[in-house]
Short mmCIF file of C-alpha atoms in Angstrom, two decimals:
data_model
loop_
_atom_site.label_atom_id
_atom_site.label_comp_id
_atom_site.label_asym_id
_atom_site.label_seq_id
_atom_site.Cartn_x
_atom_site.Cartn_y
_atom_site.Cartn_z
CA MET A 20 -34.28 8.81 -38.21
CA PRO A 21 -32.57 6.80 -35.44
CA THR A 22 -34.38 3.87 -33.85
CA GLU A 23 -35.26 3.98 -30.14
CA ILE A 24 -32.32 1.71 -29.33
CA GLU A 25 -29.88 3.66 -31.52
CA ALA A 26 -30.93 6.84 -29.67
CA GLN A 27 -30.32 5.15 -26.28
CA LEU A 28 -26.95 3.84 -27.46
CA SER A 29 -25.89 7.22 -28.83
CA GLU A 30 -26.89 8.99 -25.62
CA SER A 31 -24.88 6.73 -23.31
CA GLY A 32 -22.09 5.58 -25.64
CA THR A 33 -18.40 5.84 -24.85
CA ILE A 34 -15.22 4.74 -26.59
CA VAL A 35 -12.72 2.66 -24.61
CA GLU A 36 -9.52 1.75 -26.48
CA GLY A 37 -11.30 1.92 -29.86
CA GLU A 38 -14.30 -0.08 -28.63
CA PHE A 39 -17.78 1.48 -28.50
CA ARG A 40 -19.68 0.63 -25.29
CA SER A 41 -23.22 1.47 -24.32
CA ARG A 42 -26.28 0.15 -22.48
CA PHE A 43 -29.96 -0.10 -23.26
CA VAL A 44 -33.13 -1.63 -21.85
CA VAL A 45 -34.94 -4.26 -23.90
CA PRO A 46 -38.27 -2.72 -25.01
CA PRO A 47 -41.59 -4.63 -25.04
CA ASP A 48 -41.84 -4.60 -28.84
CA ALA A 49 -38.59 -6.62 -29.13
CA VAL A 50 -40.22 -9.69 -27.58
CA ASP A 51 -41.95 -12.33 -29.70
CA VAL A 52 -44.68 -14.89 -28.94
CA LEU A 53 -42.13 -17.11 -27.18
CA GLY A 54 -41.62 -14.38 -24.58
CA HIS A 55 -38.02 -13.61 -25.48
CA VAL A 56 -36.22 -11.25 -27.86
CA ASN A 57 -36.80 -12.14 -31.50
CA ASN A 58 -33.67 -12.81 -33.56
CA THR A 59 -34.51 -9.99 -35.98
CA GLU A 60 -34.16 -7.51 -33.12
CA TYR A 61 -30.59 -8.60 -32.46
CA VAL A 62 -29.71 -7.88 -36.11
CA ARG A 63 -31.23 -4.40 -35.74
CA TRP A 64 -29.34 -3.80 -32.47
CA ILE A 65 -26.04 -4.83 -34.05
CA GLN A 66 -26.63 -2.26 -36.80
CA ASP A 67 -27.81 0.35 -34.28
CA ALA A 68 -24.59 -0.13 -32.29
CA ALA A 69 -22.45 0.23 -35.43
CA LEU A 70 -24.30 3.43 -36.38
CA ALA A 71 -24.06 4.87 -32.85
CA HIS A 72 -20.32 4.09 -32.83
CA SER A 73 -19.86 5.71 -36.25
CA ASN A 74 -21.80 8.81 -35.23
CA LEU A 75 -19.87 9.14 -31.95
CA VAL A 76 -16.51 9.17 -33.76
CA GLY A 77 -17.81 11.65 -36.36
CA PHE A 78 -18.44 9.30 -39.28
CA THR A 79 -22.02 10.52 -39.73
CA TRP A 80 -24.35 10.25 -42.72
CA GLU A 81 -23.27 13.77 -43.67
CA ALA A 82 -19.62 12.61 -43.66
CA CYS A 83 -20.58 9.63 -45.85
CA GLN A 84 -22.25 11.95 -48.34
CA GLN A 85 -19.24 14.27 -48.40
CA ILE A 86 -16.82 11.36 -48.90
CA GLY A 87 -19.16 9.64 -51.39
CA GLY A 88 -19.24 6.24 -49.71
CA ALA A 89 -20.77 4.23 -46.89
CA PHE A 90 -20.44 0.80 -45.32
CA VAL A 91 -22.96 -1.94 -46.17
CA VAL A 92 -23.23 -5.42 -44.66
CA ARG A 93 -21.84 -8.22 -46.79
CA ARG A 94 -21.88 -11.06 -44.27
CA GLN A 95 -22.98 -11.56 -40.68
CA THR A 96 -22.49 -14.46 -38.28
CA ILE A 97 -24.36 -14.43 -34.97
CA ASP A 98 -24.10 -16.78 -32.00
CA TYR A 99 -27.05 -16.57 -29.59
CA LEU A 100 -25.78 -17.74 -26.20
CA ARG A 101 -28.46 -16.82 -23.61
CA GLU A 102 -32.12 -15.89 -23.64
CA VAL A 103 -33.00 -12.20 -23.26
CA VAL A 104 -36.40 -10.88 -22.16
CA GLN A 105 -38.22 -7.56 -21.91
CA GLY A 106 -36.87 -5.07 -19.39
CA GLN A 107 -33.37 -6.52 -19.18
CA LEU A 108 -30.47 -4.08 -19.19
CA LEU A 109 -27.93 -5.03 -21.84
CA GLU A 110 -24.46 -3.73 -22.56
CA VAL A 111 -23.30 -3.68 -26.17
CA ARG A 112 -19.64 -3.57 -27.15
CA THR A 113 -18.52 -3.22 -30.75
CA ARG A 114 -15.22 -2.55 -32.45
CA VAL A 115 -13.54 -2.83 -35.82
CA GLU A 116 -11.45 -5.98 -35.45
CA GLN A 117 -9.55 -5.82 -38.74
CA SER A 118 -9.74 -4.29 -42.20
CA THR A 119 -8.85 -4.98 -45.81
CA PRO A 120 -8.59 -2.33 -48.52
CA MET A 121 -12.38 -2.46 -49.14
CA SER A 122 -13.93 -3.98 -46.01
CA ALA A 123 -13.93 -3.99 -42.24
CA LEU A 124 -14.70 -6.82 -39.83
CA ARG A 125 -16.71 -5.61 -36.85
CA GLN A 126 -17.01 -7.68 -33.67
CA THR A 127 -20.10 -7.09 -31.49
CA GLU A 128 -20.97 -8.50 -28.08
CA LEU A 129 -24.06 -8.19 -25.90
CA ARG A 130 -23.84 -8.85 -22.15
CA ASN A 131 -26.55 -8.99 -19.50
CA GLU A 132 -26.43 -7.19 -16.12
CA ALA A 133 -24.51 -10.11 -14.60
CA GLY A 134 -21.84 -9.60 -17.27
CA GLU A 135 -22.71 -12.87 -18.99
CA LEU A 136 -22.23 -12.98 -22.73
CA VAL A 137 -25.63 -13.32 -24.45
CA LEU A 138 -24.57 -12.80 -28.08
CA THR A 139 -21.49 -12.51 -30.25
CA ALA A 140 -21.55 -11.33 -33.85
CA GLN A 141 -19.03 -10.84 -36.61
CA THR A 142 -20.09 -8.55 -39.43
CA VAL A 143 -18.19 -7.86 -42.64
CA TRP A 144 -18.92 -4.33 -43.83
CA VAL A 145 -17.90 -3.39 -47.39
CA PHE A 146 -17.26 0.25 -48.27
CA MET A 147 -19.52 1.18 -51.19
CA SER A 148 -19.65 4.15 -53.56
CA LEU A 149 -22.89 6.07 -53.09
CA GLU A 150 -22.80 6.95 -56.79
CA THR A 151 -21.96 3.64 -58.50
CA ARG A 152 -23.13 1.27 -55.73
CA ARG A 153 -19.89 -0.68 -56.24
CA PRO A 154 -17.20 -1.48 -53.65
CA LEU A 155 -14.56 1.19 -53.07
CA ARG A 156 -11.22 1.23 -51.31
CA ILE A 157 -11.70 2.61 -47.81
CA PRO A 158 -10.26 6.14 -47.97
CA PRO A 159 -7.64 7.14 -45.37
CA GLU A 160 -10.01 9.81 -44.00
CA VAL A 161 -12.56 7.06 -43.21
CA LYS A 162 -9.95 4.81 -41.57
CA ALA A 163 -8.95 7.79 -39.43
CA PHE A 164 -12.39 7.75 -37.75
CA PHE A 165 -11.87 4.23 -36.42
CA THR A 166 -9.11 2.04 -35.06
CA MET A 167 -8.81 -0.25 -38.10
CA PRO A 168 -6.12 -2.91 -37.69
CA ALA A 169 -4.93 -4.35 -41.02
CA GLY A 170 -6.15 -7.82 -41.96
CA ARG A 171 -4.19 -10.80 -40.80
#
């Protein structure tokens, strides 16, 4: 079941030169006692954007089941650059920056309405066998869904 934000992202998402772009409004339940978005929400939004991107290009859960593998997060680095509060309109941009035989590095950015960068994130996703729960080489049919530049 998609989250509220994933649904918003999926509804308005587009692909521009391999990059997924979408907008969403910060909901009230994303704000903590300090009056700004809690860091755990950003992690959820980064995942929601990756899922919305995957679904838009056709790499759905059904495709994962058919192929026998899915991406899981191995490592994530987030830089929080500006405060975000309830009701703000944010734009998310995410793309696969590079890949290795078994992983993909995804870059994600959030920008406010003024176009200011509020967050950057780098996430390493490892392709995992649904059966063995072990890393797998990313099959060519999976790479075909995304623009996956080879690792540097």
